[in-house]
Amino acid sequence: MPLFQTIQFNETTKILIWEITESFDELYSRVTLKEKTQRRLDGMKSQMHQRAFLSVRMLIQEMGFTDKDLHYDEFGKPYFDCHNYISITHSYHFAAIIISHETVGIDMELQRDKIQRIADKFTDFECSYLQPEFTEEYIKKLTVIWGAKEAIFKIRNEKGISFKDHINVSNFSLSETQTQASLHFDDLIKNFDVHYQEIQSDNFDGKFTLVYAFEK
């Protein structure tokens, strides 16, 4: 399947989502990789990971870029040699990118019961409004919170940042699509706009949560 969804957030920000239904060979035949990328692909043991990796290349091609335009810094953060910022995510049968003139991060997660078991590893501030007794809502809210913190971490990408201790996600409603978050790390305080939505495919079971953050 080609592009699953395109979200034109504003004039300079676009999100593209790819549903990974193609085989490795089908995806591989449709991209051109530089030598460094080919070595990275060859080193991946999971074919699902390889297909997600190639799907990201399909997405950047959709935006008019090529693999030669995409680079990674020493911390693994992707970037282009131009004024566009890029952030990348993949989860199971989906891959997504966000490209913007603004500083952005993106994350996509499958909604799973198991997130309840690790909630205490990444929530503290958020416990003031979370309600574990409402299981379905609790799982969905935890997934938004995790996605927000992951997206913010991708933006800052600094060693020592703790999801639990340093990133706070403000209270929000699942009936809405936006909230606020803040990073408190060393002497740094940064605020973020966070956007979230649910993604579901007819081809696969399960619901996904897409989250993307903008640094203010």
Coordinates of C-alpha atoms in Angstrom, one line a residue:
M1 CA 0.0 0.0 0.0
P2 CA 1.3 3.5 -0.7
L3 CA 0.8 6.5 1.5
F4 CA -1.7 5.8 4.3
Q5 CA -2.3 9.4 5.4
T6 CA -1.0 12.9 4.9
I7 CA -1.6 15.7 7.4
Q8 CA -0.9 19.2 6.4
F9 CA -0.6 20.8 9.8
N10 CA 0.3 24.2 8.6
E11 CA 2.0 25.9 5.7
T12 CA 5.5 24.6 6.7
T13 CA 4.6 21.4 8.5
K14 CA 3.5 18.1 7.0
I15 CA 3.1 14.6 8.5
L16 CA 3.2 11.5 6.3
I17 CA 2.2 8.0 7.4
W18 CA 3.0 4.8 5.5
E19 CA 1.2 1.5 6.1
I20 CA 3.8 -1.2 5.6
T21 CA 2.0 -3.9 3.6
E22 CA 4.8 -4.4 1.0
S23 CA 7.4 -7.1 1.1
F24 CA 11.1 -6.3 1.7
D25 CA 11.9 -6.9 -1.9
E26 CA 9.1 -4.7 -3.1
L27 CA 10.2 -1.8 -1.0
Y28 CA 13.8 -2.3 -1.7
S29 CA 13.2 -2.1 -5.4
R30 CA 11.7 1.3 -5.1
V31 CA 14.4 3.2 -3.2
T32 CA 18.0 4.2 -3.9
L33 CA 20.3 3.9 -0.9
K34 CA 23.7 5.5 -0.3
E35 CA 26.4 3.1 0.8
K36 CA 26.3 4.0 4.5
T37 CA 22.5 3.4 4.5
Q38 CA 22.9 0.1 2.8
R39 CA 25.4 -1.1 5.4
R40 CA 22.9 -0.1 8.1
L41 CA 20.1 -1.9 6.4
D42 CA 22.3 -5.1 6.0
G43 CA 23.0 -5.0 9.7
M44 CA 19.4 -5.3 10.8
K45 CA 18.3 -8.7 11.9
S46 CA 14.6 -8.1 11.8
Q47 CA 12.9 -7.9 8.5
M48 CA 10.0 -5.9 10.0
H49 CA 12.7 -3.4 11.1
Q50 CA 14.1 -3.4 7.6
R51 CA 10.7 -2.8 6.0
A52 CA 10.0 0.1 8.4
F53 CA 13.5 1.5 7.6
L54 CA 12.7 1.3 3.8
S55 CA 9.2 2.8 4.3
V56 CA 10.8 5.9 5.8
R57 CA 12.8 6.2 2.6
M58 CA 9.6 6.0 0.7
L59 CA 8.1 8.8 2.8
I60 CA 11.0 11.1 2.3
Q61 CA 10.8 10.4 -1.5
E62 CA 7.2 11.4 -1.3
M63 CA 8.4 14.8 0.0
G64 CA 10.9 15.2 -2.8
F65 CA 14.0 14.2 -0.9
T66 CA 16.3 11.2 -1.4
D67 CA 18.3 9.0 1.0
K68 CA 21.3 11.1 0.1
D69 CA 19.7 14.1 1.7
L70 CA 19.1 12.4 5.0
H71 CA 21.8 12.3 7.6
Y72 CA 22.1 11.4 11.3
D73 CA 24.1 13.2 14.0
E74 CA 26.3 11.5 16.6
F75 CA 23.2 10.8 18.8
G76 CA 21.2 9.3 16.0
K77 CA 19.0 12.3 15.3
P78 CA 18.0 12.7 11.7
Y79 CA 18.5 15.9 9.8
F80 CA 18.6 17.5 6.3
D81 CA 21.2 19.9 4.9
C82 CA 18.5 22.6 4.6
H83 CA 16.0 24.6 6.7
N84 CA 13.6 21.7 7.1
Y85 CA 13.5 19.7 10.4
I86 CA 12.6 16.0 10.2
S87 CA 11.6 13.5 12.9
I88 CA 10.9 9.8 12.2
T89 CA 8.9 7.1 13.9
H90 CA 7.7 3.5 13.2
S91 CA 5.6 1.1 15.1
Y92 CA 4.7 -2.4 13.9
H93 CA 3.0 -1.9 10.5
F94 CA 3.3 1.9 10.3
A95 CA 6.1 4.4 9.7
A96 CA 5.7 8.1 9.9
I97 CA 7.7 11.3 9.4
I98 CA 7.1 14.9 10.2
I99 CA 8.9 17.6 8.2
S100 CA 8.7 21.3 9.2
H101 CA 10.4 24.6 9.3
E102 CA 9.8 24.4 13.1
T103 CA 11.7 22.2 15.6
V104 CA 9.6 19.1 15.9
G105 CA 9.5 15.5 17.1
I106 CA 7.1 12.6 16.4
D107 CA 6.2 9.3 17.9
M108 CA 3.7 6.6 17.1
E109 CA 2.7 3.8 19.5
L110 CA 0.4 0.8 19.5
Q111 CA -2.1 1.0 22.3
R112 CA -1.4 -2.0 24.6
D113 CA -2.5 -3.1 28.0
K114 CA 1.2 -3.7 29.1
I115 CA 1.8 0.1 29.2
Q116 CA -0.1 0.0 32.6
R117 CA 2.7 -2.2 34.1
I118 CA 5.4 0.4 33.3
A119 CA 3.4 3.5 34.0
D120 CA 5.4 4.3 37.1
K121 CA 8.6 4.3 35.0
F122 CA 7.6 7.4 33.0
T123 CA 4.8 9.2 34.9
D124 CA 5.0 11.3 38.1
F125 CA 3.6 14.8 37.5
E126 CA 0.8 13.2 35.4
C127 CA -0.4 11.0 38.3
S128 CA -2.3 14.0 39.6
Y129 CA -4.9 13.6 36.8
L130 CA -4.6 10.0 35.6
Q131 CA -7.4 7.7 36.7
P132 CA -6.3 4.0 36.6
E133 CA -9.7 2.7 37.4
F134 CA -11.0 3.7 33.9
T135 CA -8.9 1.1 32.1
E136 CA -9.5 1.9 28.5
E137 CA -9.1 5.7 28.9
Y138 CA -6.1 5.1 31.2
I139 CA -4.3 3.1 28.5
K140 CA -5.0 5.7 25.9
K141 CA -3.9 8.5 28.0
L142 CA -0.7 6.7 29.0
T143 CA 0.0 6.1 25.4
V144 CA -0.4 9.8 24.6
I145 CA 1.9 10.7 27.5
W146 CA 4.6 8.3 26.5
G147 CA 4.4 9.5 22.9
A148 CA 4.6 13.1 23.9
K149 CA 7.7 12.4 26.0
E150 CA 9.3 10.4 23.3
A151 CA 8.6 13.2 20.7
I152 CA 10.1 15.8 23.1
F153 CA 13.1 13.6 23.8
K154 CA 13.7 13.3 20.0
I155 CA 13.7 17.1 19.8
R156 CA 16.2 17.7 22.7
N157 CA 18.1 14.4 22.5
E158 CA 20.3 15.2 25.5
K159 CA 22.0 12.6 27.7
G160 CA 20.5 12.3 31.1
I161 CA 16.9 13.4 30.3
S162 CA 14.4 11.3 32.3
F163 CA 10.9 10.8 31.0
K164 CA 9.6 10.6 34.6
D165 CA 11.6 13.3 36.3
H166 CA 12.2 15.9 33.6
I167 CA 9.2 16.0 31.2
N168 CA 5.7 17.0 32.4
V169 CA 2.6 16.6 30.2
S170 CA -0.3 18.8 31.2
N171 CA -3.8 17.4 31.8
F172 CA -5.7 16.7 28.6
S173 CA -8.9 15.2 27.2
L174 CA -9.1 12.3 24.7
S175 CA -12.0 14.2 23.0
E176 CA -9.5 16.9 22.1
T177 CA -6.3 16.8 20.1
Q178 CA -3.8 19.1 21.8
T179 CA -2.1 19.7 25.2
Q180 CA 1.0 21.3 26.6
A181 CA 4.2 19.9 28.0
S182 CA 7.4 21.1 29.5
L183 CA 11.0 20.0 29.9
H184 CA 12.9 20.8 33.2
F185 CA 16.5 19.7 32.9
D186 CA 19.5 21.2 34.6
D187 CA 18.9 24.9 34.3
L188 CA 16.8 24.5 31.2
I189 CA 13.1 25.0 30.9
K190 CA 11.4 24.4 27.5
N191 CA 7.7 24.4 26.7
F192 CA 6.1 22.4 23.9
D193 CA 2.8 22.2 22.0
V194 CA 1.7 18.6 21.8
H195 CA -0.8 17.2 19.3
Y196 CA -2.2 13.7 19.3
Q197 CA -4.7 11.5 17.4
E198 CA -5.7 7.9 17.0
I199 CA -4.8 5.9 13.9
Q200 CA -6.5 2.7 12.9
S201 CA -6.1 0.5 9.8
D202 CA -8.6 -2.0 8.2
N203 CA -5.7 -4.3 7.5
F204 CA -4.4 -4.9 11.0
D205 CA -5.8 -5.2 14.5
G206 CA -5.2 -2.6 17.2
K207 CA -5.3 1.1 17.5
F208 CA -2.3 3.4 17.3
T209 CA -1.6 6.8 18.8
L210 CA 0.3 9.4 16.8
V211 CA 1.9 12.2 18.8
Y212 CA 3.9 15.2 17.6
A213 CA 5.4 18.1 19.5
F214 CA 6.6 21.5 18.6
E215 CA 9.2 23.4 20.7
K216 CA 7.9 26.9 21.6

